[in-house]
């Protein structure tokens, strides 16, 4: 159960990084990636995935399976 | 002052709503958070500061290119792009680019870590002694990445203590961080406030990120509005200078900005800067895509005029890039890219900077004195009954008419009436010249840009453009070379009204002019 960041859409703005309750998001060369082992889709912490709520680009963060 | 209360949230409502964030604050008063000095020194006659400004305020702003029209010509500011994240979405912003509150869309800054940013600032400051102000204005919101912003300020304060610090924000996170701001001794804060009515705000802000969720519509605008007003009041209560930026969006907040002006003034804002929406489809902003247009020069001026007497209006903002380096209007950031800075040998020489700044200050005083003298001599020259016109001036600086028409990238616009020549803004023309360099090619676009002016004052002008300007009804004037601008404008005005009185010239109203679109980046 994890989300992923679509690299082509990510602007590298970093807004998502500090919002993650599990420190699952990190920066790699101006792009941000989600560690699937750490991401819980925010379940248990918040109603909605924090990274999705703060990300300025629509459809930039999607379920890993999709 | 309590009129028009229907559409905005009252002070009390603000305090009770969000008291979890911060202790309630007193209404606007100069309490000071340790940074302001010289309290009670009411004398204003000592310097060239405006008469209506307390001495301590003037001391804070006199070297700040954003706040002081005088300093704007002699001192430089710089922004570093350390804050890419944002916590709201504006319809005039495409976050692929820099925050359009402070900078223009379509220009991407080089993102810097706080360490890199400090290195860059110190390098630039050593190279350019007139660099006196460091701002963080994005590319997102400076307070949405508070760690990066304050880390930069902290390190800089250690390494270059004479540099003044400022930041810009949309205000959402401001109340929670006001105490932090005071800690770092930052005494200039810019807040972008486009509305005081959430109904209006809902048309400008599609969403905000607040309390761990995405909030939309009027609810979002209400929260943003409350945070902005509360943040402004808290800064005022702590003696921090505040500048308000408003983006004029025709059909959405044009008239409403007069109310914004009243509200922010009431809460102690020091300056109110009304700037035009810059909206082009290729910027990919919501407004760009929906065809929302920016204001014309006349529309902008009408709102600015209506706000005169409110918070001091700033008319010389050029909406420069968030990482621009150099004197306002001149972009030297290419000289200071990261690779180049790595190679520079930087010695931060505080004494050298001080002595340079002393020299500039002396020169500025002299120039100001000369201007006052020149003006006094001209006062009684004209006796025009109620005529008020705009003139465009080509100048390379120093407050004089000293530039060739064909070399001007921009014109300064002055509003002239009997006994007064008032600077009202800049008009850029270089962007209209896309291809060739000839005067002839860019001429029609220059005419469009200054079409609301009766005359253009230059040091020299070619025969062709002279004729074309005349045909368009704009008088080319080249007989006040090297005169102080105000004096030249008043002298021309006296001559003009004389001709009108004698029936040699018919006084006619001018049309509107268009505001330049696009980023202000000097040709390399
Ligand atoms: S969904 Fe939640 S846990 Fe997963 S990366 Fe986003 S913020 Fe972190
Ligand atoms: S918030 Fe979105 S655009 Fe910004 S870094 Fe995260 S994924 Fe990329
Ligand atoms: S954007 Fe405006 S306020 Fe900011 S530095 Fe430039 S001129 Fe000053």
XYZ file of C-alpha atoms and ligand atoms in Angstrom:
614
model
C 0.000 0.000 0.000
C 1.815 2.995 -1.217
C 1.630 6.028 -3.453
C 4.186 7.077 -6.016
C 5.208 10.382 -7.554
C 5.033 10.625 -11.329
C 8.465 11.967 -12.154
C 7.365 13.659 -15.381
C 4.822 15.781 -13.543
C 6.764 16.594 -10.374
C 8.092 20.144 -10.341
C 10.440 19.414 -7.467
C 8.744 22.022 -5.315
C 9.325 19.969 -2.137
C 5.965 20.852 -0.604
C 5.108 17.194 -0.003
C 8.311 16.239 1.798
C 7.741 17.805 5.238
C 4.036 16.861 5.290
C 4.578 13.105 5.275
C 3.961 11.597 8.721
C 6.277 8.683 7.916
C 9.233 10.476 6.352
C 8.623 8.415 3.257
C 9.433 11.220 0.829
C 12.957 12.229 -0.103
C 14.722 14.237 -2.766
C 16.832 12.651 -5.466
C 18.422 15.126 -7.877
C 15.675 17.739 -7.810
C 12.955 15.086 -7.991
C 11.004 13.640 -5.146
C 10.330 9.966 -4.586
C 8.232 7.961 -2.134
C 9.732 4.991 -0.361
C 7.041 2.285 -0.816
C 8.179 0.543 2.340
C 7.463 3.583 4.478
C 4.323 5.005 2.829
C 1.072 4.057 4.541
C -1.106 6.312 2.378
C -1.406 8.220 5.630
C -3.803 5.681 7.069
C -4.072 6.031 10.812
C -2.595 9.549 10.711
C -4.836 11.627 8.461
C -8.037 11.390 6.463
C -6.348 12.090 3.159
C -2.841 11.437 1.892
C -0.966 14.585 2.883
C 1.321 14.628 -0.119
C -1.623 14.576 -2.528
C -3.418 17.345 -0.660
C -0.467 19.709 -0.797
C 0.905 18.867 -4.250
C 0.219 21.686 -6.741
C 0.164 19.374 -9.760
C -3.001 17.361 -10.446
C -2.495 13.595 -10.784
C 1.157 13.885 -9.866
C 0.876 11.411 -6.995
C -0.981 8.163 -7.702
C -1.373 4.677 -6.188
C 1.652 2.520 -6.881
C -0.344 -0.178 -8.634
C -2.043 2.110 -11.125
C -13.283 54.078 9.157
C -15.751 51.454 10.304
C -17.792 51.738 7.158
C -18.183 48.968 4.599
C -18.002 46.472 7.404
C -20.295 44.007 5.745
C -17.819 42.041 3.708
C -14.788 41.534 5.862
C -14.021 39.797 9.076
C -13.648 42.003 12.113
C -10.638 42.147 14.356
C -12.433 40.523 17.247
C -13.714 37.686 15.142
C -10.170 37.052 14.039
C -8.818 36.846 17.510
C -11.457 34.534 18.869
C -11.335 32.260 15.827
C -7.683 31.539 15.813
C -6.503 32.249 19.268
C -4.805 28.874 19.386
C -2.188 30.214 17.029
C -0.954 33.179 18.959
C -1.812 35.478 21.768
C -4.147 38.287 20.855
C -2.496 41.457 19.714
C -3.161 45.073 20.323
C -4.478 47.076 17.448
C -1.842 48.777 15.276
C 0.688 50.579 17.422
C 4.430 50.839 17.353
C 5.407 48.500 20.130
C 8.612 47.268 18.589
C 10.177 43.845 18.912
C 13.589 45.139 19.726
C 14.589 46.157 16.245
C 13.241 49.655 16.031
C 15.156 52.519 17.546
C 14.920 56.254 17.816
C 11.491 56.307 19.351
C 9.991 59.716 19.850
C 12.374 61.437 17.504
C 9.657 63.073 15.548
C 11.894 65.401 13.605
C 11.572 64.840 9.917
C 13.489 67.806 8.650
C 16.901 66.215 8.996
C 16.931 63.960 5.997
C 15.275 63.702 2.637
C 12.608 61.403 3.960
C 8.953 62.058 3.361
C 7.483 64.596 5.757
C 4.776 62.313 7.002
C 7.088 59.537 8.127
C 8.467 59.102 11.659
C 12.258 59.164 11.858
C 12.598 55.577 13.062
C 10.544 54.326 10.158
C 12.538 56.401 7.720
C 15.777 54.987 9.101
C 14.530 51.515 8.419
C 13.476 52.135 4.888
C 15.872 54.678 3.500
C 18.262 52.109 2.031
C 15.629 49.638 0.998
C 15.117 49.709 -2.745
C 11.591 48.395 -2.496
C 10.341 50.896 0.029
C 12.086 54.081 -0.878
C 11.828 55.677 -4.258
C 15.068 57.539 -3.540
C 17.005 54.460 -2.475
C 15.715 52.617 -5.482
C 18.222 54.408 -7.695
C 21.272 53.935 -5.483
C 20.991 50.664 -3.642
C 20.556 47.112 -4.754
C 18.526 44.224 -3.523
C 18.731 40.564 -4.163
C 16.433 37.626 -3.704
C 17.510 34.043 -3.232
C 15.310 31.146 -4.312
C 15.422 28.851 -1.288
C 11.699 28.368 -0.743
C 10.139 26.392 -3.594
C 7.126 24.991 -1.755
C 3.791 26.736 -1.409
C 0.767 26.176 0.772
C -1.909 27.744 -1.418
C -2.798 27.885 -5.096
C -3.363 31.181 -6.887
C -5.118 31.348 -10.225
C -2.421 33.649 -11.569
C 0.367 31.270 -10.698
C 1.747 28.250 -12.484
C 4.061 26.525 -10.081
C 6.268 25.241 -12.791
C 7.571 28.779 -12.584
C 8.355 31.208 -9.815
C 5.688 32.569 -7.516
C 4.008 35.343 -9.449
C 3.262 37.335 -6.327
C 6.755 38.735 -6.332
C 8.248 37.659 -9.592
C 6.910 37.200 -13.041
C 5.594 33.979 -14.492
C 7.712 32.244 -17.058
C 11.025 32.608 -15.289
C 12.478 29.750 -13.331
C 14.995 30.487 -10.618
C 17.896 28.305 -9.785
C 16.849 26.513 -6.621
C 19.371 26.933 -3.810
C 19.977 25.260 -0.479
C 20.368 27.675 2.448
C 24.143 27.074 2.387
C 24.378 27.834 -1.313
C 22.156 30.851 -0.913
C 24.293 32.350 1.831
C 27.413 31.769 -0.202
C 25.834 33.501 -3.144
C 24.698 36.476 -1.099
C 28.101 36.956 0.482
C 29.762 36.689 -2.935
C 27.416 39.226 -4.458
C 27.668 41.597 -1.505
C 31.450 41.569 -1.730
C 31.287 42.344 -5.411
C 28.491 44.932 -5.220
C 28.805 47.126 -2.125
C 25.445 48.760 -2.742
C 23.734 45.387 -2.173
C 21.967 46.166 1.088
C 18.830 44.053 1.072
C 18.368 40.306 0.927
C 14.895 38.976 0.405
C 13.338 35.560 0.272
C 10.329 35.630 -1.951
C 9.979 32.143 -3.201
C 9.915 30.719 -5.765
C 6.996 29.462 -3.674
C 6.008 30.958 -0.343
C 8.825 31.856 2.013
C 6.858 30.696 5.048
C 5.757 27.400 3.535
C 9.390 26.318 3.862
C 10.144 28.042 7.158
C 13.168 25.913 7.956
C 14.958 26.855 4.759
C 14.014 30.497 4.987
C 15.063 31.008 8.588
C 18.189 28.905 8.254
C 19.271 31.218 5.444
C 18.561 34.305 7.503
C 20.351 32.927 10.541
C 23.541 32.096 8.684
C 23.499 35.356 6.831
C 23.092 37.399 9.951
C 26.254 35.787 11.256
C 28.307 36.269 8.129
C 27.054 39.589 6.802
C 25.449 41.450 9.690
C 24.952 44.727 7.801
C 22.588 43.253 5.250
C 18.909 43.866 5.854
C 16.543 40.958 5.626
C 13.062 40.769 4.252
C 10.615 38.138 3.141
C 7.389 37.884 1.216
C 4.483 35.633 1.938
C 0.878 34.967 1.076
C 0.215 35.255 4.803
C -1.333 31.856 5.453
C 1.449 30.690 7.774
C 2.320 34.163 9.011
C 0.603 34.358 12.443
C 2.244 31.135 13.602
C 5.677 32.405 12.574
C 5.627 36.060 13.590
C 7.653 35.411 16.738
C 10.166 33.427 14.749
C 10.433 36.341 12.319
C 11.139 38.757 15.154
C 13.813 36.446 16.486
C 15.817 36.708 13.326
C 15.622 40.437 13.373
C 13.807 40.700 10.081
C 12.157 44.045 9.812
C 10.569 44.042 6.372
C 7.745 41.706 5.475
C 5.695 41.745 2.284
C 2.253 40.168 2.296
C 0.331 39.624 -0.902
C -3.275 40.529 -0.173
C -5.671 40.513 -3.099
C -8.951 40.659 -1.231
C -10.629 41.306 2.102
C -13.822 39.568 1.026
C -13.747 35.752 0.849
C -16.323 35.814 -1.958
C -13.792 37.703 -4.037
C -11.026 35.497 -2.733
C -12.758 32.347 -3.915
C -12.336 33.597 -7.482
C -8.600 34.029 -6.984
C -7.607 31.056 -4.822
C -8.911 27.609 -5.781
C -7.497 25.949 -2.651
C -5.244 26.186 0.363
C -3.507 23.496 2.390
C -4.575 24.043 5.955
C -4.673 21.888 9.061
C -3.699 18.755 7.143
C -6.315 19.021 4.473
C -7.001 20.740 1.210
C -9.636 23.424 1.719
C -11.430 24.993 -1.260
C -13.825 27.781 -2.173
C -15.073 30.477 0.173
C -13.984 28.467 3.195
C -10.398 28.528 1.950
C -10.510 32.239 1.173
C -11.986 32.960 4.598
C -9.148 31.203 6.390
C -6.546 32.882 4.205
C -8.121 36.274 4.802
C -8.199 35.779 8.571
C -4.569 34.692 8.632
C -3.505 37.644 6.485
C -5.231 40.222 8.655
C -4.057 38.618 11.877
C -0.488 38.327 10.609
C -0.466 41.951 9.522
C -1.762 43.112 12.898
C 0.784 41.029 14.765
C 3.667 42.420 12.707
C 2.450 45.961 13.219
C 2.120 45.395 16.946
C 5.739 44.247 17.022
C 7.010 47.198 15.034
C 7.892 45.269 11.900
C 7.425 47.193 8.679
C 4.930 45.667 6.292
C 4.369 46.133 2.610
C 1.218 44.865 0.982
C 1.237 43.653 -2.608
C -2.028 43.420 -4.488
C -2.481 42.004 -7.941
C -5.059 43.984 -9.897
C -7.342 41.521 -11.700
C -9.878 43.352 -13.872
C -13.448 42.307 -13.201
C -12.485 40.440 -10.041
C -10.866 42.791 -7.562
C -10.340 46.150 -9.266
C -12.759 48.286 -7.248
C -12.346 45.972 -4.300
C -8.673 46.932 -3.945
C -9.758 50.313 -2.628
C -11.325 48.479 0.280
C -8.208 46.337 0.630
C -6.190 49.538 0.819
C -8.413 50.871 3.581
C -8.253 47.658 5.575
C -4.503 47.188 5.382
C -3.881 50.813 6.202
C -6.094 50.502 9.230
C -3.927 47.619 10.386
C -0.730 49.596 10.059
C 0.619 48.565 6.640
C 3.405 50.871 5.666
C 3.174 50.562 1.905
C 0.610 49.279 -0.535
C 1.826 48.209 -3.940
C -0.827 47.601 -6.572
C 0.542 45.694 -9.505
C -0.998 44.537 -12.739
C -1.989 40.936 -13.359
C 0.299 39.538 -15.998
C -1.630 36.903 -17.823
C -0.717 35.066 -21.002
C -2.056 31.724 -22.148
C 1.462 30.328 -22.564
C 2.181 30.800 -18.867
C -0.320 28.022 -18.255
C -1.963 29.742 -15.300
C -5.675 29.360 -14.693
C -6.214 33.012 -15.542
C -3.976 32.678 -18.587
C -6.027 29.742 -19.844
C -9.428 31.254 -19.123
C -8.469 34.410 -20.975
C -8.580 36.638 -17.902
C -6.806 39.787 -19.078
C -4.515 42.114 -17.202
C -5.365 45.784 -16.655
C -4.473 48.582 -19.057
C -2.252 51.410 -17.864
C -5.293 53.605 -17.313
C -7.154 50.993 -15.310
C -4.104 50.443 -13.116
C -3.602 54.139 -12.570
C -7.283 54.686 -11.788
C -7.141 52.212 -8.908
C -3.782 53.523 -7.718
C -5.120 57.069 -7.772
C -8.233 56.046 -5.860
C -5.968 54.648 -3.146
C -3.778 57.722 -2.794
C -3.985 58.935 0.742
C -4.490 55.387 1.933
C -1.368 53.400 2.751
C 1.541 54.917 0.859
C 1.334 53.639 -2.652
C 4.458 52.323 -4.212
C 4.630 53.014 -7.891
C 8.102 51.946 -8.791
C 7.758 48.212 -8.301
C 8.874 46.422 -11.395
C 7.935 42.943 -10.280
C 11.437 41.679 -10.764
C 12.570 38.084 -10.469
C 12.949 36.453 -7.093
C 16.638 35.821 -7.708
C 17.484 39.008 -9.511
C 20.764 40.598 -8.622
C 21.728 44.177 -8.964
C 20.051 47.498 -8.957
C 16.342 47.283 -9.427
C 15.506 46.864 -13.048
C 18.886 45.532 -13.965
C 19.416 41.817 -13.759
C 22.895 40.584 -13.067
C 22.066 37.098 -11.881
C 23.930 35.535 -14.814
C 27.190 36.672 -13.246
C 26.434 34.756 -10.081
C 25.386 31.265 -11.028
C 26.393 28.476 -8.679
C 29.405 27.314 -10.693
C 30.750 30.836 -10.906
C 30.314 31.408 -7.196
C 32.174 28.213 -6.366
C 35.189 29.638 -8.181
C 35.027 33.086 -6.627
C 37.290 34.072 -3.851
C 35.131 35.885 -1.409
C 36.339 38.332 1.186
C 33.555 40.034 3.050
C 34.921 43.469 3.779
C 32.490 45.281 6.023
C 34.548 48.483 6.141
C 34.755 48.755 2.401
C 31.029 48.304 2.160
C 30.422 50.962 4.808
C 32.620 53.549 3.151
C 31.023 52.896 -0.206
C 27.583 53.321 1.280
C 28.652 56.550 2.961
C 29.777 57.914 -0.397
C 26.506 56.971 -2.040
C 24.583 58.564 0.800
C 26.495 61.855 0.376
C 25.846 61.822 -3.348
C 22.184 61.106 -2.810
C 21.825 64.004 -0.379
C 23.533 66.344 -2.849
C 21.278 65.214 -5.655
C 18.221 65.682 -3.532
C 19.282 69.177 -2.480
C 19.923 70.154 -6.088
C 16.525 68.865 -7.065
C 14.759 70.847 -4.356
C 16.611 73.975 -5.411
C 15.781 73.471 -9.064
C 12.161 72.937 -8.194
C 11.923 76.046 -6.058
C 13.135 78.094 -8.993
C 10.482 76.653 -11.273
C 7.457 76.773 -8.998
C 5.900 79.963 -10.277
C 6.572 79.321 -13.947
C 3.228 77.949 -15.005
C -0.325 78.987 -14.386
C -2.454 76.302 -15.933
C -6.003 75.960 -14.850
C -6.516 72.379 -13.814
C -4.656 70.807 -16.727
C -2.881 67.617 -15.727
C -0.874 65.573 -18.185
C 1.491 62.632 -18.263
C 4.970 62.893 -19.714
C 7.411 60.075 -20.447
C 11.076 60.610 -19.595
C 14.155 58.828 -20.935
C 16.797 58.687 -18.227
C 19.811 56.580 -17.368
C 19.547 57.629 -13.731
C 20.669 60.461 -11.510
C 17.221 61.991 -11.730
C 18.005 63.770 -14.985
C 16.769 63.806 -18.565
C 19.811 62.205 -20.123
C 18.943 59.327 -22.409
C 18.602 59.017 -26.164
C 15.078 58.057 -27.198
C 16.352 55.070 -29.151
C 18.363 53.705 -26.237
C 15.553 53.700 -23.706
C 14.380 50.290 -22.475
C 11.840 51.993 -20.311
C 10.425 55.399 -19.634
C 9.658 57.000 -16.314
C 6.188 58.475 -16.270
C 5.504 61.735 -14.472
C 2.180 63.369 -13.883
C 2.575 67.095 -14.343
C 0.316 69.926 -13.315
C 1.031 73.544 -12.430
C 3.710 73.437 -9.752
C 3.990 69.681 -9.400
C 5.673 66.851 -11.252
C 4.896 63.549 -9.590
C 6.568 60.250 -10.423
C 3.793 57.765 -11.126
C 5.483 54.735 -12.635
C 7.664 53.030 -15.179
C 6.731 51.949 -18.655
C 8.840 49.264 -20.244
C 9.381 49.231 -23.969
C 12.198 46.797 -24.739
C 9.918 43.791 -24.717
C 7.974 45.157 -27.588
C 11.104 45.019 -29.674
C 11.279 41.304 -30.343
C 13.326 41.063 -33.496
C 15.477 43.786 -34.986
C 17.229 46.526 -33.156
C 16.323 49.510 -35.302
C 14.452 52.412 -33.775
C 11.946 52.183 -36.575
C 10.939 48.640 -35.811
C 10.175 49.172 -32.178
C 8.670 52.561 -32.693
C 4.998 51.653 -33.091
C 5.148 49.606 -29.913
C 6.789 52.451 -28.004
C 3.977 54.686 -29.114
C 1.508 52.129 -27.730
C 3.359 51.970 -24.443
C 3.358 55.728 -23.856
C 0.198 56.560 -25.743
C -1.326 58.199 -22.669
C 1.486 60.774 -22.517
C 1.446 64.271 -23.974
C 5.213 64.532 -24.335
C 8.376 62.499 -24.126
C 11.490 64.145 -22.678
C 14.763 62.851 -24.111
C 18.360 63.947 -24.554
C 18.259 63.241 -28.272
C 15.936 61.752 -30.858
C 16.223 60.850 -34.539
C 14.232 62.572 -37.288
C 11.989 59.620 -38.148
C 10.774 58.789 -34.658
C 10.315 62.496 -34.052
C 7.846 62.714 -36.913
C 6.046 59.527 -35.975
C 5.582 60.641 -32.378
C 4.191 63.953 -33.562
C 1.757 62.158 -35.847
C 0.610 60.103 -32.862
C 0.099 63.321 -30.913
C 3.057 62.897 -28.537
C 5.425 65.851 -28.390
C 9.118 64.926 -28.601
C 11.090 67.295 -26.338
C 14.887 67.459 -26.416
C 15.689 70.935 -25.114
C 16.046 70.080 -21.412
C 19.105 67.852 -21.697
C 20.670 66.937 -18.340
C 18.112 68.958 -16.415
C 16.560 67.414 -13.329
C 13.465 65.593 -14.465
C 10.970 67.470 -12.311
C 12.386 70.794 -13.402
C 12.383 69.808 -17.064
C 8.829 68.506 -16.838
C 7.584 71.683 -15.161
C 9.408 73.913 -17.640
C 7.932 72.010 -20.550
C 4.534 72.172 -18.911
C 4.756 75.953 -18.499
C 5.692 76.231 -22.164
C 2.867 73.891 -23.154
C 0.167 75.656 -21.193
C 1.482 78.960 -22.531
C 0.977 77.691 -26.071
C -2.492 76.427 -25.166
C -3.373 79.813 -23.660
C -2.195 81.605 -26.778
C -4.232 79.257 -28.925
C -1.175 77.804 -30.673
C -1.885 74.311 -29.362
C -5.188 72.652 -28.645
C -5.180 70.721 -25.375
C -6.629 67.266 -25.890
C -7.013 64.213 -23.697
C -4.788 61.254 -24.579
C -5.815 57.628 -25.023
C -4.885 54.584 -22.976
C -1.595 52.705 -23.041
C -0.766 49.041 -22.722
C 1.326 47.487 -19.966
C 4.215 45.290 -20.991
C 3.833 41.571 -20.580
C 6.645 39.211 -19.732
C 9.655 38.980 -17.538
C 12.083 41.758 -16.926
C 15.376 40.226 -17.838
C 18.017 42.445 -19.330
C 19.551 41.265 -22.581
C 22.862 39.622 -21.770
S 0.547 9.120 1.292
Fe 1.069 9.853 3.330
S 2.548 8.346 4.038
Fe 2.451 8.087 1.849
S 4.067 9.401 1.058
Fe 2.188 10.609 1.019
S 2.256 11.712 2.927
Fe 3.719 10.035 3.149
S 4.459 18.400 -3.977
Fe 4.150 17.414 -5.957
S 5.312 18.673 -7.400
Fe 6.001 19.235 -5.348
S 7.789 17.915 -5.005
Fe 6.043 16.830 -4.147
S 5.334 15.549 -5.835
Fe 6.679 17.022 -6.740
S 9.490 42.713 -6.853
Fe 8.947 44.796 -6.339
S 9.057 44.782 -4.172
Fe 10.226 43.003 -4.795
S 12.323 43.677 -5.026
Fe 11.329 43.936 -6.974
S 10.670 46.058 -6.973
Fe 11.059 45.494 -4.857
